[in-house]
């Protein structure tokens, strides 16, 4: 990682000289395999409305962490249960409890705000929605401590169905995800994470898997037991082959924009493995220029690599090849949400990716979600001018860039049965970037 403010020597000098540098919090990360014991050391409390949901949460979390109401402690996680709050007046008690607890949060803690879509009347709908703004604002206040705050919006699920999602967002696998609203639907998953490898016997493709975020995703999928096929351009053969060797996977070298690429990849996978369980559409390029100066070639190349090739490959497996319960993840970008100067092509391709994942989730039985990274320290961002890089890092709640592994943990989660309640979402891994906020 090349973030100089994360360098211990720079930190020491800045401290010694009392320099007013925005030294970012050191994030605690967990890159161990998914496990039922992941948050067992964390002191967590549940506050807010006492109802069926909080009772179920107590039952679920009782054996998974140190569930406590001892307020002399500092907490590593706080669940604010706002489900059932229906009137503006009712938010006052919630506010008072949240305010009391916010002073009792450890560094690197996780705050989760739970709401349930309530269409009883227009006020209850508005009040439940109000917690989106609350969570985003709170995430910005807590970011300097490395603490994250996310909002889980329950639609038609009960807590038992979504326990594994709650565990993920309480864990240190989500330390670069903050200020997000995630919709949780009913799912048929069990409440516990088996200690066996989650993705054993699964076949996965990661496009653009030779380096950067794709390579990190390949590592996580392999760690969980999947056989990973790295698809990348022939020029990336050294990296792709070395990684395939390291993770006992396969490298399939092809430019995914080639006319017959989707057919060739499908033929290879089906002949060799008979099915595909996981497709991570990660390959992406930038060709930045303002619209006035952008060539047709620059427009087309970005749209072809980032969007059309994804559509071609995914449709090929939807026609034939996806196993039951298949999972697709598409790499979008905060640029696709907020837009960026000089990136009309890139932003369009990434917004298209978000739309395409959503369309798959609504029209097929395949689970599909988009992941939108913010500023991540990779080769793609290394080449940016220093002031752009510094802006990308510091203009965020956590005041730093993310690591490919931060994005990869979310990809791994979304490719696993742990996330079955999440479908058609776009989740940002951006450290609370102000860009695209
Ligand atoms: P990267 O440039 O490090 O890696 C991209 C990989 O895609 C490379 O291995 C490249 O060879 C491969 N690729 C490019 N064109 C291809 C093609 N036609 N066929 C096959 N493979 C091809 O990029 P990264 O930073 O790891 O980004 C991965 C994804 O995440 C991209 O879709 C990118 O747009 C997105 N993203 C990255 C960031 C970031 O900060 N790094 C932020 C937002 C979104």
Tab-separated table of C-alpha atoms and ligand atoms in Angstrom:
chain	number	residue	atom	x	y	z
A	1	UNK	CA	0.000	0.000	0.000
A	2	UNK	CA	1.364	3.447	-0.883
A	3	UNK	CA	-0.663	5.670	1.483
A	4	UNK	CA	2.117	7.686	3.128
A	5	UNK	CA	-0.079	8.705	6.070
A	6	UNK	CA	-0.357	5.027	7.009
A	7	UNK	CA	3.440	4.774	7.205
A	8	UNK	CA	4.412	4.374	10.898
A	9	UNK	CA	7.486	6.603	10.467
A	10	UNK	CA	5.462	9.455	8.923
A	11	UNK	CA	2.916	9.054	11.730
A	12	UNK	CA	5.669	9.273	14.341
A	13	UNK	CA	7.249	12.359	12.772
A	14	UNK	CA	3.851	14.078	12.407
A	15	UNK	CA	3.075	13.346	16.032
A	16	UNK	CA	6.491	14.501	17.268
A	17	UNK	CA	6.276	17.737	15.270
A	18	UNK	CA	2.614	18.227	16.144
A	19	UNK	CA	1.774	18.505	12.454
A	20	UNK	CA	-1.961	18.819	11.776
A	21	UNK	CA	-2.080	15.895	9.349
A	22	UNK	CA	-5.376	13.998	9.005
A	23	UNK	CA	-3.811	10.741	10.240
A	24	UNK	CA	-6.381	8.081	9.492
A	25	UNK	CA	-7.351	5.434	12.040
A	26	UNK	CA	-5.621	2.094	11.640
A	27	UNK	CA	-8.390	-0.247	10.539
A	28	UNK	CA	-8.674	-3.708	12.052
A	29	UNK	CA	-9.307	-6.209	9.288
A	30	UNK	CA	-10.144	-9.888	9.323
A	31	UNK	CA	-9.075	-11.990	6.369
A	32	UNK	CA	-9.549	-15.391	7.999
A	33	UNK	CA	-12.104	-17.809	6.537
A	34	UNK	CA	-15.753	-17.051	7.350
A	35	UNK	CA	-16.527	-18.552	10.705
A	36	UNK	CA	-19.223	-18.762	13.310
A	37	UNK	CA	-16.758	-17.488	15.902
A	38	UNK	CA	-15.799	-14.367	14.006
A	39	UNK	CA	-17.240	-11.873	16.493
A	40	UNK	CA	-16.993	-13.996	19.642
A	41	UNK	CA	-14.529	-11.565	21.251
A	42	UNK	CA	-16.682	-8.490	20.594
A	43	UNK	CA	-18.759	-6.746	23.248
A	44	UNK	CA	-22.032	-5.940	21.587
A	45	UNK	CA	-25.228	-4.379	22.830
A	46	UNK	CA	-28.691	-4.068	21.356
A	47	UNK	CA	-30.735	-0.979	22.113
A	48	UNK	CA	-33.873	0.672	20.781
A	49	UNK	CA	-37.322	-0.725	20.405
A	50	UNK	CA	-38.027	-3.891	22.363
A	51	UNK	CA	-40.056	-6.072	20.067
A	52	UNK	CA	-40.016	-9.446	18.341
A	53	UNK	CA	-37.011	-8.404	16.278
A	54	UNK	CA	-34.880	-7.437	19.281
A	55	UNK	CA	-35.868	-10.692	21.040
A	56	UNK	CA	-34.765	-12.720	18.030
A	57	UNK	CA	-31.561	-10.725	17.782
A	58	UNK	CA	-30.750	-11.478	21.411
A	59	UNK	CA	-31.317	-15.165	20.739
A	60	UNK	CA	-29.121	-15.152	17.640
A	61	UNK	CA	-26.258	-13.117	19.073
A	62	UNK	CA	-26.227	-14.666	22.538
A	63	UNK	CA	-23.897	-17.453	21.486
A	64	UNK	CA	-21.930	-15.487	18.877
A	65	UNK	CA	-20.467	-12.579	20.850
A	66	UNK	CA	-20.297	-11.053	24.310
A	67	UNK	CA	-23.809	-9.651	24.448
A	68	UNK	CA	-23.896	-7.141	27.259
A	69	UNK	CA	-25.761	-4.175	28.658
A	70	UNK	CA	-22.996	-3.284	31.128
A	71	UNK	CA	-22.671	0.385	30.367
A	72	UNK	CA	-19.390	0.766	32.232
A	73	UNK	CA	-17.925	-1.201	29.310
A	74	UNK	CA	-17.035	0.227	25.974
A	75	UNK	CA	-18.742	-1.572	23.130
A	76	UNK	CA	-17.254	-3.059	19.954
A	77	UNK	CA	-20.648	-3.151	18.333
A	78	UNK	CA	-24.012	-1.508	18.822
A	79	UNK	CA	-27.229	-2.575	17.190
A	80	UNK	CA	-29.795	0.206	17.172
A	81	UNK	CA	-33.149	-1.427	16.621
A	82	UNK	CA	-35.369	1.189	15.041
A	83	UNK	CA	-37.891	-1.298	13.661
A	84	UNK	CA	-41.404	-0.494	14.807
A	85	UNK	CA	-40.738	3.202	15.401
A	86	UNK	CA	-43.709	4.795	13.688
A	87	UNK	CA	-43.965	8.431	14.692
A	88	UNK	CA	-41.632	11.374	14.770
A	89	UNK	CA	-42.262	11.699	18.529
A	90	UNK	CA	-41.101	8.098	19.083
A	91	UNK	CA	-37.705	8.928	17.660
A	92	UNK	CA	-36.883	11.019	20.772
A	93	UNK	CA	-36.333	8.014	23.045
A	94	UNK	CA	-34.286	6.364	20.313
A	95	UNK	CA	-32.182	9.519	20.001
A	96	UNK	CA	-31.583	9.677	23.778
A	97	UNK	CA	-30.418	6.064	23.980
A	98	UNK	CA	-28.230	6.365	20.893
A	99	UNK	CA	-26.677	9.554	22.247
A	100	UNK	CA	-25.855	7.915	25.577
A	101	UNK	CA	-24.216	4.965	23.855
A	102	UNK	CA	-22.252	6.849	21.261
A	103	UNK	CA	-19.795	7.910	23.965
A	104	UNK	CA	-19.272	4.274	24.850
A	105	UNK	CA	-17.950	3.025	21.542
A	106	UNK	CA	-14.510	1.551	21.094
A	107	UNK	CA	-12.323	2.391	18.112
A	108	UNK	CA	-12.964	0.170	15.080
A	109	UNK	CA	-16.471	-0.600	16.342
A	110	UNK	CA	-19.481	-1.490	14.204
A	111	UNK	CA	-22.813	0.301	14.496
A	112	UNK	CA	-25.818	-1.254	12.789
A	113	UNK	CA	-29.138	0.504	12.496
A	114	UNK	CA	-32.030	-1.845	11.781
A	115	UNK	CA	-35.295	-0.712	10.249
A	116	UNK	CA	-38.209	-2.529	8.703
A	117	UNK	CA	-40.106	-1.130	5.763
A	118	UNK	CA	-43.419	-0.030	7.300
A	119	UNK	CA	-46.285	0.873	5.011
A	120	UNK	CA	-48.856	1.135	7.824
A	121	UNK	CA	-49.163	4.835	7.089
A	122	UNK	CA	-47.168	7.553	5.424
A	123	UNK	CA	-45.613	8.813	8.668
A	124	UNK	CA	-44.295	5.385	9.656
A	125	UNK	CA	-42.830	4.960	6.177
A	126	UNK	CA	-41.155	8.360	6.462
A	127	UNK	CA	-39.850	7.681	9.977
A	128	UNK	CA	-38.318	4.334	9.022
A	129	UNK	CA	-36.685	6.049	6.064
A	130	UNK	CA	-35.382	8.826	8.321
A	131	UNK	CA	-32.889	6.370	9.772
A	132	UNK	CA	-31.073	6.264	6.416
A	133	UNK	CA	-30.038	9.875	6.925
A	134	UNK	CA	-29.318	9.231	10.600
A	135	UNK	CA	-26.977	6.341	9.770
A	136	UNK	CA	-25.104	8.156	7.029
A	137	UNK	CA	-24.561	11.181	9.280
A	138	UNK	CA	-23.482	9.026	12.223
A	139	UNK	CA	-21.023	7.140	10.008
A	140	UNK	CA	-19.343	10.465	9.211
A	141	UNK	CA	-19.074	11.358	12.900
A	142	UNK	CA	-17.527	8.025	13.881
A	143	UNK	CA	-15.204	7.513	10.914
A	144	UNK	CA	-12.196	9.188	12.510
A	145	UNK	CA	-12.140	6.366	15.067
A	146	UNK	CA	-12.222	3.695	12.351
A	147	UNK	CA	-15.792	2.931	13.389
A	148	UNK	CA	-18.376	2.143	10.747
A	149	UNK	CA	-22.147	2.633	10.741
A	150	UNK	CA	-24.428	0.863	8.318
A	151	UNK	CA	-28.185	0.585	7.936
A	152	UNK	CA	-29.840	-2.781	7.380
A	153	UNK	CA	-33.272	-2.261	5.950
A	154	UNK	CA	-35.415	-5.334	6.443
A	155	UNK	CA	-38.080	-5.755	3.788
A	156	UNK	CA	-39.917	-9.047	4.143
A	157	UNK	CA	-37.460	-11.016	6.258
A	158	UNK	CA	-37.298	-12.095	9.876
A	159	UNK	CA	-34.024	-11.859	11.846
A	160	UNK	CA	-33.361	-15.624	11.746
A	161	UNK	CA	-33.199	-15.361	7.950
A	162	UNK	CA	-30.740	-12.532	7.932
A	163	UNK	CA	-28.523	-13.410	10.878
A	164	UNK	CA	-25.516	-14.161	8.690
A	165	UNK	CA	-25.770	-10.736	7.070
A	166	UNK	CA	-25.919	-9.090	10.482
A	167	UNK	CA	-22.810	-11.031	11.517
A	168	UNK	CA	-20.929	-9.920	8.403
A	169	UNK	CA	-21.625	-6.247	9.033
A	170	UNK	CA	-20.609	-6.637	12.699
A	171	UNK	CA	-17.364	-8.335	11.720
A	172	UNK	CA	-13.973	-6.944	10.764
A	173	UNK	CA	-14.485	-8.214	7.225
A	174	UNK	CA	-16.571	-5.089	6.665
A	175	UNK	CA	-14.157	-2.503	8.098
A	176	UNK	CA	-14.065	-0.350	4.920
A	177	UNK	CA	-17.847	-0.387	4.402
A	178	UNK	CA	-19.613	2.511	6.061
A	179	UNK	CA	-22.636	4.734	5.536
A	180	UNK	CA	-24.395	2.075	3.500
A	181	UNK	CA	-28.056	1.134	3.314
A	182	UNK	CA	-28.466	-2.557	2.586
A	183	UNK	CA	-31.827	-4.123	1.836
A	184	UNK	CA	-32.393	-7.527	3.384
A	185	UNK	CA	-35.037	-9.797	1.948
A	186	UNK	CA	-36.294	-13.160	3.146
A	187	UNK	CA	-33.701	-15.866	2.681
A	188	UNK	CA	-33.586	-19.559	3.315
A	189	UNK	CA	-30.157	-19.573	4.896
A	190	UNK	CA	-29.434	-21.163	8.225
A	191	UNK	CA	-28.504	-18.949	11.126
A	192	UNK	CA	-25.041	-20.365	11.551
A	193	UNK	CA	-21.901	-20.387	9.471
A	194	UNK	CA	-20.632	-23.900	9.115
A	195	UNK	CA	-16.993	-24.398	9.950
A	196	UNK	CA	-16.526	-26.316	6.720
A	197	UNK	CA	-15.328	-24.335	3.751
A	198	UNK	CA	-18.272	-22.269	2.604
A	199	UNK	CA	-17.665	-22.595	-1.118
A	200	UNK	CA	-16.382	-26.165	-1.303
A	201	UNK	CA	-17.173	-27.733	-4.693
A	202	UNK	CA	-18.155	-24.381	-6.192
A	203	UNK	CA	-16.787	-23.307	-9.560
A	204	UNK	CA	-16.056	-19.606	-9.889
A	205	UNK	CA	-14.923	-17.237	-12.624
A	206	UNK	CA	-13.249	-13.921	-11.880
A	207	UNK	CA	-12.764	-11.759	-14.960
A	208	UNK	CA	-9.752	-9.460	-14.759
A	209	UNK	CA	-8.547	-11.765	-12.002
A	210	UNK	CA	-4.819	-11.503	-12.716
A	211	UNK	CA	-4.254	-8.519	-10.438
A	212	UNK	CA	-5.803	-5.881	-8.178
A	213	UNK	CA	-9.313	-6.388	-6.837
A	214	UNK	CA	-9.894	-9.403	-9.090
A	215	UNK	CA	-6.828	-11.218	-7.745
A	216	UNK	CA	-7.873	-10.442	-4.159
A	217	UNK	CA	-11.362	-11.799	-4.913
A	218	UNK	CA	-9.809	-14.961	-6.391
A	219	UNK	CA	-7.837	-15.417	-3.148
A	220	UNK	CA	-10.951	-15.092	-0.973
A	221	UNK	CA	-13.025	-17.460	-3.139
A	222	UNK	CA	-10.179	-19.991	-3.048
A	223	UNK	CA	-9.824	-19.550	0.726
A	224	UNK	CA	-13.497	-20.528	1.050
A	225	UNK	CA	-12.967	-23.659	-1.043
A	226	UNK	CA	-14.003	-22.659	-4.591
A	227	UNK	CA	-12.153	-23.689	-7.751
A	228	UNK	CA	-11.345	-20.334	-9.342
A	229	UNK	CA	-10.898	-19.700	-13.048
A	230	UNK	CA	-9.032	-16.489	-13.688
A	231	UNK	CA	-10.065	-14.914	-16.963
A	232	UNK	CA	-7.751	-12.190	-18.189
A	233	UNK	CA	-6.077	-10.861	-21.333
A	234	UNK	CA	-3.163	-12.853	-22.833
A	235	UNK	CA	-0.787	-9.968	-21.926
A	236	UNK	CA	-1.509	-10.728	-18.251
A	237	UNK	CA	-0.490	-14.382	-18.653
A	238	UNK	CA	2.453	-14.230	-16.196
A	239	UNK	CA	0.345	-12.839	-13.355
A	240	UNK	CA	-2.683	-14.974	-14.220
A	241	UNK	CA	-0.709	-18.215	-14.413
A	242	UNK	CA	1.257	-17.494	-11.227
A	243	UNK	CA	-1.951	-16.788	-9.310
A	244	UNK	CA	-3.717	-19.820	-10.755
A	245	UNK	CA	-0.792	-21.970	-9.619
A	246	UNK	CA	-0.814	-20.405	-6.145
A	247	UNK	CA	-4.527	-20.987	-5.561
A	248	UNK	CA	-4.768	-24.290	-7.392
A	249	UNK	CA	-7.062	-22.655	-9.908
A	250	UNK	CA	-7.072	-22.207	-13.672
A	251	UNK	CA	-6.120	-19.358	-15.967
A	252	UNK	CA	-8.127	-18.788	-19.138
A	253	UNK	CA	-6.479	-16.119	-21.243
A	254	UNK	CA	-8.780	-14.187	-23.499
A	255	UNK	CA	-9.881	-10.637	-24.185
A	256	UNK	CA	-13.487	-10.677	-22.973
A	257	UNK	CA	-14.512	-8.191	-25.662
A	258	UNK	CA	-13.571	-10.654	-28.398
A	259	UNK	CA	-16.692	-11.676	-30.406
A	260	UNK	CA	-16.749	-15.303	-29.362
A	261	UNK	CA	-15.238	-14.851	-25.859
A	262	UNK	CA	-18.438	-15.691	-23.968
A	263	UNK	CA	-18.987	-18.915	-25.961
A	264	UNK	CA	-15.350	-19.952	-25.565
A	265	UNK	CA	-15.358	-19.384	-21.800
A	266	UNK	CA	-18.671	-21.212	-21.393
A	267	UNK	CA	-17.463	-24.168	-23.471
A	268	UNK	CA	-14.277	-24.411	-21.413
A	269	UNK	CA	-16.109	-24.288	-18.075
A	270	UNK	CA	-18.873	-26.708	-19.010
A	271	UNK	CA	-16.534	-29.252	-20.609
A	272	UNK	CA	-14.145	-29.152	-17.678
A	273	UNK	CA	-16.473	-28.627	-14.702
A	274	UNK	CA	-20.043	-29.112	-15.933
A	275	UNK	CA	-21.474	-25.947	-14.284
A	276	UNK	CA	-20.722	-22.471	-12.981
A	277	UNK	CA	-21.701	-21.366	-9.460
A	278	UNK	CA	-20.080	-17.947	-9.193
A	279	UNK	CA	-19.329	-15.239	-11.733
A	280	UNK	CA	-17.436	-12.131	-10.648
A	281	UNK	CA	-17.575	-9.565	-13.449
A	282	UNK	CA	-14.550	-7.555	-12.398
A	283	UNK	CA	-12.504	-6.717	-15.534
A	284	UNK	CA	-12.588	-2.992	-16.102
A	285	UNK	CA	-10.674	-0.160	-17.735
A	286	UNK	CA	-10.655	3.640	-17.697
A	287	UNK	CA	-10.072	5.957	-20.664
A	288	UNK	CA	-10.644	9.356	-19.096
A	289	UNK	CA	-11.349	12.513	-21.111
A	290	UNK	CA	-14.028	15.179	-20.816
A	291	UNK	CA	-16.951	14.507	-23.134
A	292	UNK	CA	-15.891	17.268	-25.543
A	293	UNK	CA	-12.466	15.677	-25.977
A	294	UNK	CA	-13.396	11.998	-25.803
A	295	UNK	CA	-12.896	9.921	-28.934
A	296	UNK	CA	-15.476	7.393	-30.114
A	297	UNK	CA	-12.822	4.723	-29.526
A	298	UNK	CA	-12.417	5.805	-25.885
A	299	UNK	CA	-16.166	5.715	-25.375
A	300	UNK	CA	-16.609	2.330	-27.028
A	301	UNK	CA	-13.655	0.558	-25.438
A	302	UNK	CA	-14.822	1.403	-21.908
A	303	UNK	CA	-18.454	0.503	-22.593
A	304	UNK	CA	-17.394	-2.739	-24.292
A	305	UNK	CA	-15.009	-3.983	-21.570
A	306	UNK	CA	-16.909	-2.734	-18.535
A	307	UNK	CA	-20.468	-3.441	-19.596
A	308	UNK	CA	-21.094	-5.253	-22.867
A	309	UNK	CA	-18.622	-8.056	-22.170
A	310	UNK	CA	-20.247	-8.562	-18.748
A	311	UNK	CA	-23.684	-8.768	-20.319
A	312	UNK	CA	-22.478	-11.201	-23.013
A	313	UNK	CA	-20.744	-13.518	-20.549
A	314	UNK	CA	-23.502	-13.498	-17.950
A	315	UNK	CA	-26.266	-14.031	-20.517
A	316	UNK	CA	-24.315	-16.960	-21.953
A	317	UNK	CA	-24.392	-18.715	-18.566
A	318	UNK	CA	-28.003	-17.694	-17.861
A	319	UNK	CA	-28.882	-19.480	-21.134
A	320	UNK	CA	-26.920	-22.528	-20.118
A	321	UNK	CA	-24.438	-23.307	-17.400
A	322	UNK	CA	-25.366	-21.601	-14.144
A	323	UNK	CA	-25.848	-24.046	-11.278
A	324	UNK	CA	-28.888	-23.708	-9.050
A	325	UNK	CA	-28.391	-20.921	-6.518
A	326	UNK	CA	-25.717	-19.250	-8.668
A	327	UNK	CA	-24.273	-15.920	-7.576
A	328	UNK	CA	-23.159	-13.051	-9.786
A	329	UNK	CA	-21.299	-9.957	-8.641
A	330	UNK	CA	-20.597	-6.968	-10.880
A	331	UNK	CA	-17.879	-4.450	-10.065
A	332	UNK	CA	-19.347	-0.984	-10.349
A	333	UNK	CA	-17.791	2.158	-8.887
A	334	UNK	CA	-18.793	5.203	-6.890
A	335	UNK	CA	-18.206	6.945	-10.230
A	336	UNK	CA	-21.246	5.106	-11.511
A	337	UNK	CA	-23.295	6.587	-8.672
A	338	UNK	CA	-22.081	10.185	-8.503
A	339	UNK	CA	-20.349	10.661	-11.847
A	340	UNK	CA	-16.851	12.047	-12.201
A	341	UNK	CA	-15.326	14.745	-14.402
A	342	UNK	CA	-13.638	13.119	-17.391
A	343	UNK	CA	-15.470	9.851	-16.881
A	344	UNK	CA	-18.733	10.047	-18.823
A	345	UNK	CA	-17.802	6.720	-20.433
A	346	UNK	CA	-16.663	5.019	-17.195
A	347	UNK	CA	-19.536	6.387	-15.083
A	348	UNK	CA	-22.044	5.265	-17.736
A	349	UNK	CA	-20.538	1.781	-17.847
A	350	UNK	CA	-20.622	1.440	-14.055
A	351	UNK	CA	-24.166	2.779	-13.678
A	352	UNK	CA	-25.048	0.287	-16.418
A	353	UNK	CA	-23.434	-2.460	-14.325
A	354	UNK	CA	-25.592	-1.533	-11.308
A	355	UNK	CA	-28.687	-1.605	-13.523
A	356	UNK	CA	-27.718	-4.933	-15.073
A	357	UNK	CA	-27.190	-6.659	-11.706
A	358	UNK	CA	-30.543	-5.316	-10.566
A	359	UNK	CA	-32.222	-6.584	-13.744
A	360	UNK	CA	-30.780	-10.092	-13.257
A	361	UNK	CA	-32.036	-10.191	-9.667
A	362	UNK	CA	-35.529	-9.262	-10.813
A	363	UNK	CA	-35.827	-11.443	-13.884
A	364	UNK	CA	-33.915	-14.658	-13.138
A	365	UNK	CA	-33.320	-17.055	-10.252
A	366	UNK	CA	-29.657	-16.038	-10.157
A	367	UNK	CA	-28.605	-13.825	-7.221
A	368	UNK	CA	-26.913	-10.662	-8.461
A	369	UNK	CA	-25.458	-7.671	-6.679
A	370	UNK	CA	-23.167	-4.812	-7.577
A	371	UNK	CA	-20.160	-3.793	-5.519
A	372	UNK	CA	-19.054	-0.193	-5.896
A	373	UNK	CA	-15.503	0.433	-4.692
A	374	UNK	CA	-14.366	3.908	-3.769
A	375	UNK	CA	-10.671	4.694	-3.820
A	376	UNK	CA	-8.816	1.372	-3.633
A	377	UNK	CA	-5.015	1.117	-3.698
A	378	UNK	CA	-4.379	-0.810	-6.950
A	379	UNK	CA	-2.422	-0.439	-10.205
A	380	UNK	CA	-5.478	1.309	-11.677
A	381	UNK	CA	-5.302	4.100	-9.063
A	382	UNK	CA	-1.501	4.098	-8.667
A	383	UNK	CA	-1.124	5.909	-11.980
A	384	UNK	CA	-3.400	8.827	-10.975
A	385	UNK	CA	-1.825	12.245	-10.285
A	386	UNK	CA	-0.871	12.676	-6.594
A	387	UNK	CA	-3.497	15.341	-5.831
A	388	UNK	CA	-6.262	13.168	-7.314
A	389	UNK	CA	-5.005	10.207	-5.279
A	390	UNK	CA	-4.890	12.287	-2.099
A	391	UNK	CA	-8.428	13.576	-2.783
A	392	UNK	CA	-9.656	10.011	-3.315
A	393	UNK	CA	-8.142	8.905	-0.025
A	394	UNK	CA	-8.857	11.824	2.306
A	395	UNK	CA	-12.267	12.954	1.056
A	396	UNK	CA	-13.859	10.086	2.889
A	397	UNK	CA	-15.208	9.271	6.301
A	398	UNK	CA	-12.331	6.896	7.100
A	399	UNK	CA	-9.761	9.302	5.549
A	400	UNK	CA	-7.892	6.592	3.656
A	401	UNK	CA	-8.001	4.409	0.586
A	402	UNK	CA	-9.187	0.833	0.825
A	403	UNK	CA	-7.287	-2.337	0.030
A	404	UNK	CA	-8.250	-4.832	-2.676
A	405	UNK	CA	-8.878	-7.321	0.146
A	406	UNK	CA	-11.578	-5.025	1.606
A	407	UNK	CA	-13.543	-5.285	-1.634
A	408	UNK	CA	-12.729	-8.985	-1.928
A	409	UNK	CA	-14.275	-9.821	1.470
A	410	UNK	CA	-17.576	-8.285	0.386
A	411	UNK	CA	-17.377	-10.118	-2.952
A	412	UNK	CA	-16.722	-13.385	-1.081
A	413	UNK	CA	-19.697	-12.758	1.187
A	414	UNK	CA	-21.981	-11.917	-1.757
A	415	UNK	CA	-20.849	-15.067	-3.593
A	416	UNK	CA	-21.704	-17.250	-0.610
A	417	UNK	CA	-24.976	-18.520	0.829
A	418	UNK	CA	-24.400	-16.205	3.805
A	419	UNK	CA	-25.814	-13.334	1.772
A	420	UNK	CA	-28.928	-15.008	0.397
A	421	UNK	CA	-31.115	-12.205	1.777
A	422	UNK	CA	-29.234	-9.674	-0.339
A	423	UNK	CA	-30.230	-9.552	-3.988
A	424	UNK	CA	-30.273	-6.667	-6.458
A	425	UNK	CA	-28.363	-4.332	-4.111
A	426	UNK	CA	-25.419	-2.095	-4.850
A	427	UNK	CA	-23.068	-1.908	-1.881
A	428	UNK	CA	-20.231	0.581	-1.780
A	429	UNK	CA	-16.859	-0.324	-0.323
A	430	UNK	CA	-15.608	3.212	-0.184
A	431	UNK	CA	-14.761	4.109	3.416
A	432	UNK	CA	-17.628	6.597	3.305
A	433	UNK	CA	-16.335	8.506	0.296
A	434	UNK	CA	-17.750	12.026	-0.004
A	435	UNK	CA	-17.570	11.490	-3.765
A	436	UNK	CA	-20.758	9.739	-4.714
A	437	UNK	CA	-22.258	10.390	-1.297
B	1	LIG	P1	-6.768	-3.267	-12.427
B	1	LIG	O1	-6.497	-2.391	-13.603
B	1	LIG	O2	-5.711	-3.394	-11.384
B	1	LIG	O3	-7.166	-4.746	-12.941
B	1	LIG	C1	-8.107	-4.934	-13.968
B	1	LIG	C2	-7.867	-6.290	-14.609
B	1	LIG	O4	-8.821	-6.425	-15.675
B	1	LIG	C3	-6.475	-6.432	-15.212
B	1	LIG	O5	-5.888	-7.667	-14.831
B	1	LIG	C4	-6.728	-6.376	-16.705
B	1	LIG	O6	-5.785	-7.095	-17.466
B	1	LIG	C5	-8.127	-7.000	-16.794
B	1	LIG	N1	-8.792	-6.628	-18.056
B	1	LIG	C6	-8.905	-5.386	-18.586
B	1	LIG	N2	-9.506	-5.477	-19.786
B	1	LIG	C7	-9.783	-6.779	-20.014
B	1	LIG	C8	-10.367	-7.492	-21.088
B	1	LIG	N3	-10.788	-6.865	-22.189
B	1	LIG	N4	-10.480	-8.824	-20.998
B	1	LIG	C9	-10.037	-9.476	-19.891
B	1	LIG	N5	-9.474	-8.869	-18.841
B	1	LIG	C10	-9.340	-7.531	-18.909
B	1	LIG	O7	-8.147	-2.774	-11.824
B	1	LIG	P2	-8.702	-2.801	-10.311
B	1	LIG	O8	-8.343	-1.522	-9.688
B	1	LIG	O9	-8.342	-4.072	-9.665
B	1	LIG	O10	-10.264	-2.736	-10.608
B	1	LIG	C11	-11.080	-3.904	-10.722
B	1	LIG	C12	-12.515	-3.452	-10.975
B	1	LIG	O11	-12.945	-2.586	-9.930
B	1	LIG	C13	-12.682	-2.670	-12.275
B	1	LIG	O12	-13.916	-3.004	-12.866
B	1	LIG	C14	-12.695	-1.237	-11.818
B	1	LIG	O13	-13.388	-0.401	-12.712
B	1	LIG	C15	-13.395	-1.358	-10.472
B	1	LIG	N6	-13.077	-0.245	-9.557
B	1	LIG	C16	-11.807	-0.064	-9.088
B	1	LIG	C17	-11.553	0.999	-8.222
B	1	LIG	C18	-10.191	1.272	-7.634
B	1	LIG	O14	-10.058	2.243	-6.871
B	1	LIG	N7	-9.171	0.479	-7.908
B	1	LIG	C19	-12.580	1.864	-7.858
B	1	LIG	C20	-13.846	1.642	-8.375
B	1	LIG	C21	-14.087	0.584	-9.211
